[in-house]
Amino acid sequence: MTVVTRFAPSPTGYLHVGGARTALYSWLFAKNQGGEFVLRIEDTDIERSTDEAKQAILDGMQWLGLTWDTGPVYQTDRFDRYKALIQQLLDEGKAYKCFMSAEELDAIREQQKAHGEKPRYPGTWRDRTDHPEGQPYVVRFKTPLEGEVVIKDHIRGTITVANSELDDLIILRSDGTPTYNFCVVVDDWDMGITHVVRGEDHVNNTPRQINILKALGAPIPEYAHVSMILGDDGKKLSKRHGAVSVMQYRDDGYLPQALMNYLVRLGWSHGDQEIFSQQEMIELFSLDAIGQSASAFNTEKLIWLNQHYIKSLPAEDVAEHAKWHFEQLGIDVSNGPALEAVIGIQADRVKTLKELAEISRYFYEEYEEFDEKAAKKHLRPVAKEPLEQVKVNLLALTDWNPEAIQQAINTTAESLGVGMGKVGMPLRVAVTGSGNSPSLDITLNLLTKGQIEQRIDKALTYIANRENS
Ligand code: GLU
């Protein structure tokens, strides 16, 4: 048997982290089993589905690297198939037309509530044949009156639901559109889904879906209902807690590798291991090791993972994602050192790619103004001579590499009889515009002599203006 899993989002908003984690689990299980992963867009709710949301889901999945083998399949393209099967169930007497008006149904529900009963459709039209001509109707599924549905959920264990608890659910609305529960069933069947991994908010739908699958003569997939994600205050994760959209994490400077590692651990574990490469996740993943309790989102841990991946992934991989952030800031990275080289020396100074781009601007363009505090402190009249001298020594270098650059700085300090800091700090502020940078030898090495000359001159002008004012 080939394992086939799916992710089936409704395109009514962005791809949120809860959905992304479900998608990840579903994807990992397929990969672990050498199976296939289907992306299905559940857009039957035409009022609430938007093209932007569809695109946002595809963008989010692509950014995370959750590639699909089949899809995206859109449910709205499959209405004919759903309707044909509804007709088949009607013909077989496994579904029926219900002509009860909304008002009538409401009245019954009110009565039930008044008697302390669970509101449910009482099966009024289940066996009636006196169908009124030309009246609107819905089609309801004939839920078996007896027996029970037993679900062996990979996460939640055995769940047993008596059929007497379930009423005859609507599978075709009066406007002729099939309902969510019916479409899911047909799709899971047609797409050969062997394992349904989805949010626990669907656990109540599962017995209904199993009954329909049985009525259609379709095989029953296995189920794994994943718990919710909570915010740090124990409430359901929502916008109040900060970013919940996957693409917001991209915008905030997270690597997809970090978010994936974070999400896989949010509810799944393998001993006390925290760091998982994608290959390891695939090899080690199992549905049965997913925890039952809800998990709380912990931004600190995500930041920690992000830092880890920025530092430890090959610079090319980081560059692939960092480039976008430089572009967002309007920095042209084709005009300067290779991004990989900048990442090589800046990686351990940042938590996010956004920060990386922000603190690396000086490699690609002239900064506009000196950091005020740093300039006040280090670009003073006493720095004039060291700057002039170090400029001469740097420009005289024939080899341009960190050792030679360091040597030029050392020689300057020695010849002036001052400590290294008296040369280094003014030079740092002159070249980078601020008092913070990686060590000067590797920083200057990524710039050209021309840039350095120009920036030292700018610092000298600043000092001169200061003397005169
Ligand atoms: N479309 C449903 C949702 O977005 C998921 C249905 C399913 O996975 O069966 O919540």
XYZ file of C-alpha atoms and ligand atoms in Angstrom:
479
model
C 0.000 0.000 0.000
C 1.349 3.431 -0.915
C 0.746 5.962 1.805
C -1.057 9.053 0.539
C -1.643 12.034 2.818
C -3.089 15.448 2.177
C -3.302 18.976 3.433
C -6.712 20.450 2.769
C -6.896 24.099 3.781
C -9.914 26.309 3.226
C -8.728 29.463 1.458
C -10.340 31.981 3.745
C -7.198 33.681 5.068
C -3.454 33.381 5.249
C -1.651 30.122 6.005
C -1.333 30.221 9.775
C 1.207 28.376 11.888
C -1.351 25.832 13.094
C -2.190 24.900 9.522
C 1.470 24.857 8.609
C 2.237 22.428 11.403
C -0.590 20.135 10.288
C 0.706 20.346 6.732
C 4.216 19.593 7.947
C 3.130 16.506 9.894
C 1.125 15.253 6.959
C 4.021 15.885 4.572
C 6.597 14.312 6.898
C 4.537 11.192 7.320
C 4.179 10.781 3.548
C 7.933 11.279 3.101
C 8.770 8.940 5.956
C 6.658 6.243 4.339
C 7.914 6.854 0.815
C 4.377 7.960 0.033
C 2.695 10.884 -1.651
C 1.400 14.212 -0.461
C -1.631 15.939 -1.959
C -2.510 19.622 -1.674
C -6.230 20.174 -1.885
C -7.835 23.578 -1.677
C -11.261 23.351 -0.060
C -12.893 26.313 -1.724
C -16.511 25.201 -1.734
C -17.459 28.061 0.556
C -17.522 30.492 -2.325
C -18.493 33.446 -0.171
C -15.484 33.160 2.088
C -12.840 31.806 -0.313
C -10.621 34.342 -2.029
C -7.962 34.191 -4.705
C -5.534 36.006 -2.417
C -6.003 33.376 0.241
C -5.419 30.608 -2.305
C -2.217 32.301 -3.394
C -1.181 32.888 0.226
C -1.473 29.171 0.923
C 0.625 28.254 -2.112
C 3.215 30.914 -1.212
C 3.403 29.717 2.376
C 3.780 26.075 1.393
C 6.430 26.928 -1.169
C 8.369 29.099 1.224
C 8.354 26.314 3.805
C 9.468 23.836 1.158
C 6.400 21.632 1.638
C 6.226 20.400 -1.912
C 3.193 18.453 -3.075
C 3.130 15.475 -5.421
C -0.438 16.095 -6.540
C -2.372 19.322 -6.701
C -3.338 21.866 -5.993
C -6.734 20.296 -6.511
C -9.609 22.747 -6.175
C -12.899 21.397 -4.913
C -14.844 23.868 -7.023
C -13.534 21.994 -10.085
C -15.118 18.812 -8.832
C -18.749 19.770 -8.257
C -19.988 17.442 -10.997
C -18.363 14.488 -9.311
C -19.878 15.320 -5.906
C -23.317 15.809 -7.386
C -23.158 12.542 -9.317
C -22.389 10.678 -6.095
C -25.162 12.460 -4.234
C -27.539 11.317 -6.967
C -26.174 7.803 -6.592
C -26.858 7.833 -2.845
C -30.374 9.147 -3.515
C -30.961 6.373 -6.053
C -29.731 3.778 -3.607
C -31.931 5.117 -0.817
C -28.873 6.092 1.249
C -29.760 9.766 1.139
C -33.026 11.613 0.857
C -34.546 14.933 -0.011
C -35.663 16.982 2.949
C -38.218 19.725 2.396
C -38.238 21.102 5.901
C -38.073 24.885 5.920
C -35.512 26.748 7.971
C -38.295 28.130 10.189
C -39.666 24.678 10.881
C -36.218 23.393 11.735
C -35.554 26.347 14.023
C -38.825 25.751 15.834
C -37.922 22.100 16.414
C -34.509 23.077 17.698
C -35.984 25.594 20.094
C -38.304 22.946 21.444
C -35.478 20.476 21.871
C -33.414 23.045 23.700
C -36.367 23.864 25.938
C -36.520 20.168 26.859
C -32.811 20.127 27.588
C -32.118 17.990 24.516
C -29.297 18.350 22.022
C -30.693 20.154 18.949
C -30.823 17.743 16.076
C -32.805 17.102 12.928
C -35.380 14.450 13.819
C -35.358 12.577 10.497
C -38.756 13.919 9.455
C -38.292 13.370 5.713
C -36.164 10.238 5.990
C -38.843 7.871 4.716
C -41.406 10.205 3.240
C -42.314 9.939 -0.416
C -44.921 12.718 -0.593
C -42.435 15.154 -2.062
C -43.943 18.528 -2.907
C -43.430 19.652 -6.517
C -41.105 22.538 -7.173
C -40.268 23.145 -3.499
C -36.692 23.825 -2.384
C -35.013 20.942 -0.609
C -31.688 19.842 0.822
C -30.284 16.345 0.527
C -29.550 14.603 3.800
C -27.445 11.539 4.391
C -29.197 8.607 6.087
C -27.057 8.036 9.122
C -27.429 4.437 10.334
C -29.922 4.327 13.211
C -27.980 1.772 15.149
C -24.421 0.773 15.789
C -21.403 2.923 16.397
C -18.337 4.312 14.694
C -14.961 3.420 16.146
C -11.992 5.564 15.214
C -8.510 4.406 16.096
C -6.889 7.787 16.077
C -3.082 7.805 15.931
C -2.943 10.662 18.402
C -6.152 10.556 20.426
C -6.496 6.799 20.783
C -9.794 4.977 20.294
C -12.837 7.196 19.888
C -16.258 5.549 19.842
C -19.369 7.416 18.756
C -22.869 5.916 18.768
C -24.780 6.546 15.541
C -27.756 7.566 17.639
C -25.713 10.645 18.573
C -25.487 11.753 14.947
C -28.330 13.238 12.972
C -28.859 13.071 9.217
C -26.441 15.663 7.963
C -27.014 17.823 4.920
C -24.835 16.813 1.983
C -26.398 19.092 -0.644
C -27.610 22.586 0.189
C -30.824 24.005 -1.240
C -28.739 26.122 -3.629
C -27.382 22.908 -5.136
C -23.879 23.076 -3.640
C -22.429 20.055 -1.848
C -21.342 20.509 1.756
C -17.915 20.318 3.329
C -18.287 16.883 4.928
C -19.406 15.310 1.686
C -16.691 16.845 -0.502
C -13.970 15.789 1.935
C -15.186 12.217 1.850
C -15.340 12.029 -1.933
C -11.936 13.625 -2.284
C -10.274 11.457 0.313
C -11.654 8.460 -1.529
C -10.876 9.599 -5.086
C -7.386 10.719 -4.135
C -6.619 7.444 -2.417
C -5.889 9.136 0.910
C -4.682 6.494 3.352
C -3.984 8.789 6.324
C -5.940 11.883 7.241
C -3.820 14.196 9.380
C -5.795 17.268 10.407
C -6.684 19.560 13.257
C -8.603 18.220 16.242
C -11.368 20.712 15.463
C -12.460 18.140 12.870
C -12.708 15.213 15.223
C -16.505 15.578 15.402
C -16.764 15.354 11.638
C -14.867 12.099 11.437
C -17.655 9.668 12.445
C -20.009 11.351 9.972
C -17.407 11.124 7.244
C -16.748 7.470 8.011
C -20.458 6.680 7.700
C -20.576 8.347 4.291
C -17.431 6.519 3.171
C -19.061 3.246 4.172
C -22.240 4.108 2.293
C -20.184 4.809 -0.820
C -18.296 1.548 -0.423
C -15.020 3.442 -0.018
C -12.102 2.305 2.148
C -11.724 4.077 5.496
C -8.431 5.957 5.924
C -6.533 6.119 9.188
C -6.851 9.319 11.194
C -4.567 11.527 13.244
C -6.148 14.597 14.824
C -3.503 17.102 15.836
C -4.007 19.264 18.935
C -4.330 22.993 18.905
C -1.542 25.498 19.296
C -1.960 27.860 22.228
C -0.460 31.256 22.883
C 1.894 31.747 25.826
C -1.124 32.659 27.968
C -2.754 29.274 27.401
C -5.451 30.653 25.086
C -5.932 29.526 21.496
C -3.184 31.057 19.358
C -4.466 34.128 17.571
C -3.301 37.445 16.217
C -3.335 38.849 19.722
C -0.239 36.780 20.422
C 1.743 38.275 17.552
C 2.494 36.730 14.207
C 0.337 33.779 13.260
C 0.711 33.888 9.494
C 3.553 31.858 8.055
C 4.477 34.638 5.659
C 4.695 37.069 8.562
C 7.505 34.902 9.899
C 9.264 35.237 6.585
C 8.769 39.000 6.704
C 10.101 39.108 10.259
C 13.315 37.412 9.156
C 12.911 33.761 10.051
C 14.409 30.987 7.983
C 11.936 28.335 6.855
C 14.345 25.738 8.257
C 13.988 27.310 11.703
C 10.204 27.547 11.526
C 9.951 23.941 10.331
C 12.218 22.729 13.119
C 10.212 24.780 15.576
C 6.867 23.470 14.336
C 7.932 19.851 14.221
C 8.886 20.002 17.882
C 5.679 21.762 18.817
C 3.757 18.613 19.551
C 6.138 15.930 18.319
C 9.288 14.668 19.959
C 12.137 12.265 19.535
C 13.827 11.868 22.905
C 15.024 15.286 23.968
C 16.520 16.190 20.623
C 15.771 19.791 19.623
C 17.572 20.289 16.336
C 16.425 18.297 13.337
C 17.614 18.657 9.794
C 14.901 18.064 7.244
C 16.390 14.674 6.474
C 16.331 13.702 10.149
C 12.737 14.840 10.551
C 11.725 12.686 7.625
C 13.610 9.658 8.923
C 12.447 9.908 12.522
C 8.874 11.132 12.134
C 5.930 9.019 13.200
C 2.296 9.889 13.831
C 2.254 7.913 17.047
C 4.905 10.140 18.622
C 2.718 13.235 18.307
C 1.557 14.363 21.738
C -2.083 14.634 22.729
C -2.007 17.837 24.673
C -2.150 21.296 23.172
C 1.217 22.983 22.734
C 2.061 26.537 23.673
C 3.856 28.729 21.192
C 7.193 29.957 22.464
C 8.729 32.738 20.426
C 11.991 32.661 22.409
C 12.627 29.135 21.282
C 11.859 29.971 17.690
C 14.348 32.842 17.863
C 16.929 30.504 19.329
C 16.413 28.072 16.464
C 16.559 30.873 13.939
C 19.895 32.014 15.311
C 21.122 28.466 15.249
C 20.221 28.017 11.593
C 21.571 31.393 10.511
C 24.898 30.435 12.076
C 25.075 26.810 11.075
C 23.499 26.440 7.646
C 25.806 26.811 4.658
C 25.995 30.531 3.820
C 24.526 29.843 0.348
C 21.351 28.492 1.949
C 21.037 31.484 4.235
C 21.782 33.831 1.332
C 18.927 32.367 -0.686
C 16.484 33.680 1.914
C 18.450 36.721 3.099
C 18.533 38.238 -0.377
C 14.839 39.026 -0.201
C 15.338 41.043 2.988
C 18.098 43.136 1.428
C 15.805 43.783 -1.511
C 13.022 44.831 0.862
C 15.368 47.441 2.289
C 16.281 48.582 -1.200
C 19.846 47.320 -0.902
C 21.369 46.172 -4.178
C 23.497 43.168 -3.274
C 24.874 42.811 -6.784
C 26.856 45.938 -6.039
C 29.367 44.742 -3.447
C 30.703 41.654 -1.735
C 29.072 38.252 -2.199
C 26.160 37.924 0.193
C 27.638 34.623 1.382
C 30.776 36.441 2.505
C 28.777 39.025 4.438
C 26.737 36.257 6.045
C 29.984 34.492 6.891
C 31.086 37.366 9.118
C 27.703 38.680 10.357
C 25.850 35.429 11.091
C 26.652 35.259 14.778
C 25.633 38.870 15.354
C 21.948 38.580 14.452
C 18.758 36.834 15.450
C 16.883 37.313 12.195
C 17.560 37.819 8.506
C 15.859 41.168 8.735
C 18.438 42.277 11.285
C 21.164 40.832 9.104
C 20.078 43.034 6.206
C 19.691 46.045 8.469
C 23.190 45.832 9.917
C 24.864 44.975 6.601
C 23.838 47.948 4.514
C 27.321 49.497 4.683
C 28.772 46.671 2.635
C 26.672 47.734 -0.329
C 26.169 51.419 -0.025
C 27.501 54.493 1.689
C 25.716 55.057 4.990
C 24.023 58.412 5.144
C 25.039 59.535 8.569
C 27.271 58.307 11.330
C 25.687 56.782 14.345
C 25.585 59.865 16.519
C 26.824 58.369 19.731
C 29.644 56.457 18.082
C 30.735 59.488 16.091
C 30.723 61.743 19.134
C 32.811 59.296 21.034
C 35.298 58.186 18.414
C 35.507 60.848 15.717
C 37.273 63.442 17.809
C 40.233 65.627 16.892
C 42.632 63.068 18.414
C 41.429 60.568 15.818
C 42.513 62.729 12.907
C 46.095 61.618 12.724
C 45.418 57.895 13.232
C 42.791 58.041 10.478
C 45.066 59.867 8.058
C 47.874 57.471 8.788
C 45.843 54.302 8.566
C 44.371 55.499 5.294
C 47.855 55.861 3.814
C 48.890 52.464 5.114
C 45.752 50.716 3.868
C 45.885 52.309 0.433
C 49.518 51.276 0.130
C 48.711 47.595 0.524
C 49.348 45.470 -2.536
C 47.665 42.369 -1.120
C 44.069 42.854 0.055
C 43.347 40.242 2.692
C 42.548 40.196 6.435
C 46.186 39.608 7.500
C 47.549 42.484 5.435
C 44.743 44.782 6.638
C 45.407 43.887 10.274
C 49.097 44.512 9.701
C 48.391 47.987 8.332
C 46.298 48.828 11.394
C 48.962 47.490 13.761
C 51.728 49.385 12.016
C 49.720 52.599 12.267
C 49.185 52.205 16.000
C 52.843 51.345 16.568
C 54.189 54.222 14.543
C 51.989 56.673 16.441
C 52.745 55.038 19.758
C 49.070 54.606 20.596
C 46.944 51.610 21.531
C 45.141 49.699 18.806
C 41.754 51.003 19.903
C 42.800 54.553 19.145
C 43.135 53.566 15.522
C 40.587 50.802 15.332
C 37.528 52.518 16.764
C 37.705 55.682 14.630
C 38.384 53.462 11.628
C 35.377 51.285 12.449
C 33.059 54.275 12.777
C 34.496 55.792 9.607
C 34.036 52.653 7.528
C 30.793 51.213 8.892
C 29.144 54.361 10.231
C 28.707 52.773 13.655
C 30.620 51.427 16.605
C 29.514 47.835 15.984
C 30.929 45.528 13.366
C 32.787 42.266 13.063
C 36.535 42.599 13.521
C 38.046 45.171 11.215
C 40.327 42.880 9.240
C 37.437 40.781 7.919
C 35.084 43.728 7.573
C 37.442 45.894 5.545
C 38.427 42.896 3.488
C 34.904 42.858 2.014
C 35.110 46.505 0.982
C 37.243 48.135 -1.693
C 40.121 50.525 -1.130
C 38.077 53.172 -2.942
C 35.171 52.817 -0.536
C 37.469 52.909 2.457
C 39.284 56.008 1.259
C 36.025 57.804 0.652
C 34.622 56.893 4.054
C 37.781 57.850 5.957
C 37.672 61.201 4.174
C 34.075 61.617 5.238
C 35.090 60.945 8.848
C 37.941 63.446 8.562
C 35.517 66.063 7.292
C 33.239 65.326 10.220
C 36.169 65.843 12.602
C 37.188 69.042 10.848
C 33.648 70.428 11.047
C 33.549 69.550 14.646
C 36.795 71.398 15.340
C 35.435 74.463 13.628
C 32.101 74.539 15.333
N -10.717 22.438 5.032
C -10.606 22.086 6.404
C -9.952 23.209 7.168
O -9.291 24.048 6.590
C -9.809 20.826 6.637
C -10.531 19.615 6.267
C -9.766 18.348 6.472
O -8.542 18.368 6.660
O -10.422 17.313 6.384
O -10.097 23.277 8.363
